[in-house]
mmCIF file of C-alpha atoms in Angstrom:
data_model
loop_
_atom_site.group_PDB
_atom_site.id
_atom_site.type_symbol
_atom_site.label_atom_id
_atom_site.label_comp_id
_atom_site.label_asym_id
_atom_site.label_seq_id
_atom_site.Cartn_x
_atom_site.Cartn_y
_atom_site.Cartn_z
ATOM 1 C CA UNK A 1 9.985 -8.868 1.157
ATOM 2 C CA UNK A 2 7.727 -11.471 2.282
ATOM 3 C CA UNK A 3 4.877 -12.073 -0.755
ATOM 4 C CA UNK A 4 2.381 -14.092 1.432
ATOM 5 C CA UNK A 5 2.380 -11.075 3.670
ATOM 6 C CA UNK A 6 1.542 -8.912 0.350
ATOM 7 C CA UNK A 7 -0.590 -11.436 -0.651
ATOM 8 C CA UNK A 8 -2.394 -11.343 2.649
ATOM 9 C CA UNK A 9 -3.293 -7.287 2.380
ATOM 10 C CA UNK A 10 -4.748 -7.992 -0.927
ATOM 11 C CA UNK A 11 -6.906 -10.603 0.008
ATOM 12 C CA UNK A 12 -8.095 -8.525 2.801
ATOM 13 C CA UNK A 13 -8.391 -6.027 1.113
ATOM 14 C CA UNK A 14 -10.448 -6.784 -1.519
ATOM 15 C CA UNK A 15 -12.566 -9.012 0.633
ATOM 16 C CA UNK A 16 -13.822 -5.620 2.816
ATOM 17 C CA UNK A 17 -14.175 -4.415 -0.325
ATOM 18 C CA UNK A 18 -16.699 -6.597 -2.003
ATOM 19 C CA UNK A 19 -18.444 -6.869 1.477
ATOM 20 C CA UNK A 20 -18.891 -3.257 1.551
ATOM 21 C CA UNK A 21 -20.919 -3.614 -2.438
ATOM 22 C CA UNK A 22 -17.254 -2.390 -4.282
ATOM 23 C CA UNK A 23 -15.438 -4.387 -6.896
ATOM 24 C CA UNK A 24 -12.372 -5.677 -5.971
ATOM 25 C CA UNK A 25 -9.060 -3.915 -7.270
ATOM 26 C CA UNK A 26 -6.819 -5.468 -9.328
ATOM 27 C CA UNK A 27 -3.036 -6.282 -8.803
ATOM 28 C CA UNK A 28 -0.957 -4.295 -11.107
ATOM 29 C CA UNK A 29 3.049 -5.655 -10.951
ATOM 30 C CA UNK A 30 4.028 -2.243 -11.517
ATOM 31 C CA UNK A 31 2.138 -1.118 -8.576
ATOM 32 C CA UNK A 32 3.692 -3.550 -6.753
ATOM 33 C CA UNK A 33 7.223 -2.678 -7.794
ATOM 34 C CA UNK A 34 6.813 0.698 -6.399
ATOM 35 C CA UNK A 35 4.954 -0.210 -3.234
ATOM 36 C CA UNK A 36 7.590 -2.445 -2.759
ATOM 37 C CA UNK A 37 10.452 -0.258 -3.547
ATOM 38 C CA UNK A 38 8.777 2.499 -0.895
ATOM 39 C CA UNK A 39 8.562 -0.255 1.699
ATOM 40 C CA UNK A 40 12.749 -0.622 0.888
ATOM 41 C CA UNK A 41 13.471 2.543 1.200
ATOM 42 C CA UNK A 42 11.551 3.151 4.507
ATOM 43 C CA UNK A 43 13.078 -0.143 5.688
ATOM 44 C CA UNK A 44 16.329 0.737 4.334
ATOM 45 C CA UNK A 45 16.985 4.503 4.447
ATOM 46 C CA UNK A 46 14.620 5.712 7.029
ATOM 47 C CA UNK A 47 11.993 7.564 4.113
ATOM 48 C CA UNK A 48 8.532 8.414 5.860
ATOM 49 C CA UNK A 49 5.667 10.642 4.877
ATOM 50 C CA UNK A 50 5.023 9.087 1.405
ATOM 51 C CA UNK A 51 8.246 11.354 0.175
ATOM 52 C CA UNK A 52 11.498 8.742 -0.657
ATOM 53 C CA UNK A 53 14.721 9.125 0.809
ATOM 54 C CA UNK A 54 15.526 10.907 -2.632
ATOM 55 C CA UNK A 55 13.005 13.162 -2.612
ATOM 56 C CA UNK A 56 10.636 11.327 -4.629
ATOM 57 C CA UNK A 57 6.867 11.470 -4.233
ATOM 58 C CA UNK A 58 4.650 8.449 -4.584
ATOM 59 C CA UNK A 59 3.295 9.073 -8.074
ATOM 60 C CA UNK A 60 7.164 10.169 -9.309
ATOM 61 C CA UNK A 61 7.662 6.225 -8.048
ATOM 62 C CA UNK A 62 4.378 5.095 -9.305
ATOM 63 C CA UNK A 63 5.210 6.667 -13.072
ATOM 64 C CA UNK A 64 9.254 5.209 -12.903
ATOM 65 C CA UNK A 65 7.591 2.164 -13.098
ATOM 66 C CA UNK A 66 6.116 2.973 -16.478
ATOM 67 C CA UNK A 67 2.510 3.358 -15.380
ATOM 68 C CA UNK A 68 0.211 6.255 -16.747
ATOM 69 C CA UNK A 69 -2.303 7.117 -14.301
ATOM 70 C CA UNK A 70 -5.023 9.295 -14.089
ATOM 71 C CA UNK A 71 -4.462 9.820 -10.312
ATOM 72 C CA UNK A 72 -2.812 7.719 -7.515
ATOM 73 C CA UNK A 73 -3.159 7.575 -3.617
ATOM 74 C CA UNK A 74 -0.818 5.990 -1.395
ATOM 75 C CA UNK A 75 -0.947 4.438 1.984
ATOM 76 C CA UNK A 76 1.767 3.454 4.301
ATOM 77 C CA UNK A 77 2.021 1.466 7.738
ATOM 78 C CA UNK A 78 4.946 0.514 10.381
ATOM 79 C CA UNK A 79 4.351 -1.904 12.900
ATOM 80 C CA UNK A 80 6.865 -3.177 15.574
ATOM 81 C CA UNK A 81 7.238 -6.506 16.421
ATOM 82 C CA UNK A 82 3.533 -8.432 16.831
ATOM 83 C CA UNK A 83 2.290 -4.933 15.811
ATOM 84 C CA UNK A 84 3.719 -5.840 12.248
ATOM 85 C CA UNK A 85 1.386 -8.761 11.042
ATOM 86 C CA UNK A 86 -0.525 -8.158 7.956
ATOM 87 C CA UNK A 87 -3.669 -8.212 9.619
ATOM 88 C CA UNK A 88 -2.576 -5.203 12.256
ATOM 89 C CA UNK A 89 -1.539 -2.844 9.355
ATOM 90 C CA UNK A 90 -4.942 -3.439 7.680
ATOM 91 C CA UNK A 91 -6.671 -2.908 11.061
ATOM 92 C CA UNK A 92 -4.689 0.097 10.920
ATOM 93 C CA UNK A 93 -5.941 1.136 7.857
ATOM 94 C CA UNK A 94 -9.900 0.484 8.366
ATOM 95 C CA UNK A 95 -9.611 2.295 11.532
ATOM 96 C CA UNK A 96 -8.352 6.073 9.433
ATOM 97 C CA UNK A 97 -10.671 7.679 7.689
ATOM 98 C CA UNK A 98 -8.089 8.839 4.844
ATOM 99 C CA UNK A 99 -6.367 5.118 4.224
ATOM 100 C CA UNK A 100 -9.870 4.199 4.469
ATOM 101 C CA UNK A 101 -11.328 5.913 2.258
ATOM 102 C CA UNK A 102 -8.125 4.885 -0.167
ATOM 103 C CA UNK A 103 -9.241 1.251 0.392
ATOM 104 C CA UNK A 104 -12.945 1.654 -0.491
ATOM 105 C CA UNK A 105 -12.350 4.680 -3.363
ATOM 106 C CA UNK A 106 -14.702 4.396 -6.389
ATOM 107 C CA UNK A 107 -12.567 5.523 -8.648
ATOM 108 C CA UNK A 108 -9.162 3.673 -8.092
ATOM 109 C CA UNK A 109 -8.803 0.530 -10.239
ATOM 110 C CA UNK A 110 -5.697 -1.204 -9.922
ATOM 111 C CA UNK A 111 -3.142 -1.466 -6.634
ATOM 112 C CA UNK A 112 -0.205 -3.290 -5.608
ATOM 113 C CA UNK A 113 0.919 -4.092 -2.166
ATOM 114 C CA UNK A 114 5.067 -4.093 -0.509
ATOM 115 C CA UNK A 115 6.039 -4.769 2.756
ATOM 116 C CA UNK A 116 9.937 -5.229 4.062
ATOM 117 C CA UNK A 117 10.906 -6.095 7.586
ATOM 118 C CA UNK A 118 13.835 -4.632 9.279
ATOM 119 C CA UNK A 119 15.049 -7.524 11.723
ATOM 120 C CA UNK A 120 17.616 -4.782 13.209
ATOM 121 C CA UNK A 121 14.413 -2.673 14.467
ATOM 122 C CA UNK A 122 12.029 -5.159 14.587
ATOM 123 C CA UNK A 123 9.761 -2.959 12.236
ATOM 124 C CA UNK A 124 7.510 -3.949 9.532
ATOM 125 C CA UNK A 125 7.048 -1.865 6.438
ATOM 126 C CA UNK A 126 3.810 -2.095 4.112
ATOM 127 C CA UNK A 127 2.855 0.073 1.361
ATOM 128 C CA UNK A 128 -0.378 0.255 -1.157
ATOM 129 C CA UNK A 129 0.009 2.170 -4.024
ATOM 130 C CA UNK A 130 -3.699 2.685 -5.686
ATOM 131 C CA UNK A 131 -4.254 4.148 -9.315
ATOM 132 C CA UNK A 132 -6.727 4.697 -11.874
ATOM 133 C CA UNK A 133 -4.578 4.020 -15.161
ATOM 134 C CA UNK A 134 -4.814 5.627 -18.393
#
């Protein structure tokens, strides 16, 4: 876990996001539990594809953190080595039409950012949980 990393996605984040006319989202801590606890478990168990290494799927992780949501989107990114800074994964991000359009959504609210490194592999780990809540 590195929180100035975190911290980093957010601010970008929300910056592109008030430059493009959008309000900026705000940081939920249970979003951020479960963004980080995805970023573990990829780091950790090898879990890809937004499903956990126990089968879970992002709103299951989202909802174990005792959020009600309306609906939920979920973007992920692994970078190796220099590709890992915070600043590559939002890059990343801009440059995909479907994390992009998670970024800039109308309708999400709320979102909290994880990240874990994995010195062993030299990979960085970084998810964004989004939601509208309830």
């Amino acid at each position: 876990m590195n929180v100035g990393y975190e911290n980093t996605i957010v601010t970008l984040i929300n910056q592109k996001r008030v430059a493009e006319g959008r309000v900026a989202y705000r940081v939920d801590s249970r979003l951020v539990a479960s963004a980080r606890g995805y970023s573990i478990d990829m780091a950790c168990n090898g879990a890809r594809n937004h499903i956990g290494s126990d089968g879970s799927t992002a709103s299951q992780r989202i909802a174990a953190q005792g959020y009600s949501f309306w609906y939920i989107g979920e973007n992920y990114y692994i970078g190796w080595g220099s590709g890992g800074t915070p600043q590559a994964a939002f890059n990343w991000w801009i440059n995909s039409t479907p994390h992009y359009n998670n970024i800039m959504h109308t309708g999400f609210e709320e979102f909290g950012v994880g990240y874990m490194y994995d010195p062993a592999t030299n990979l960085h780990f970084y998810t964004i949980n989004f939601a509208k809540p309830r």
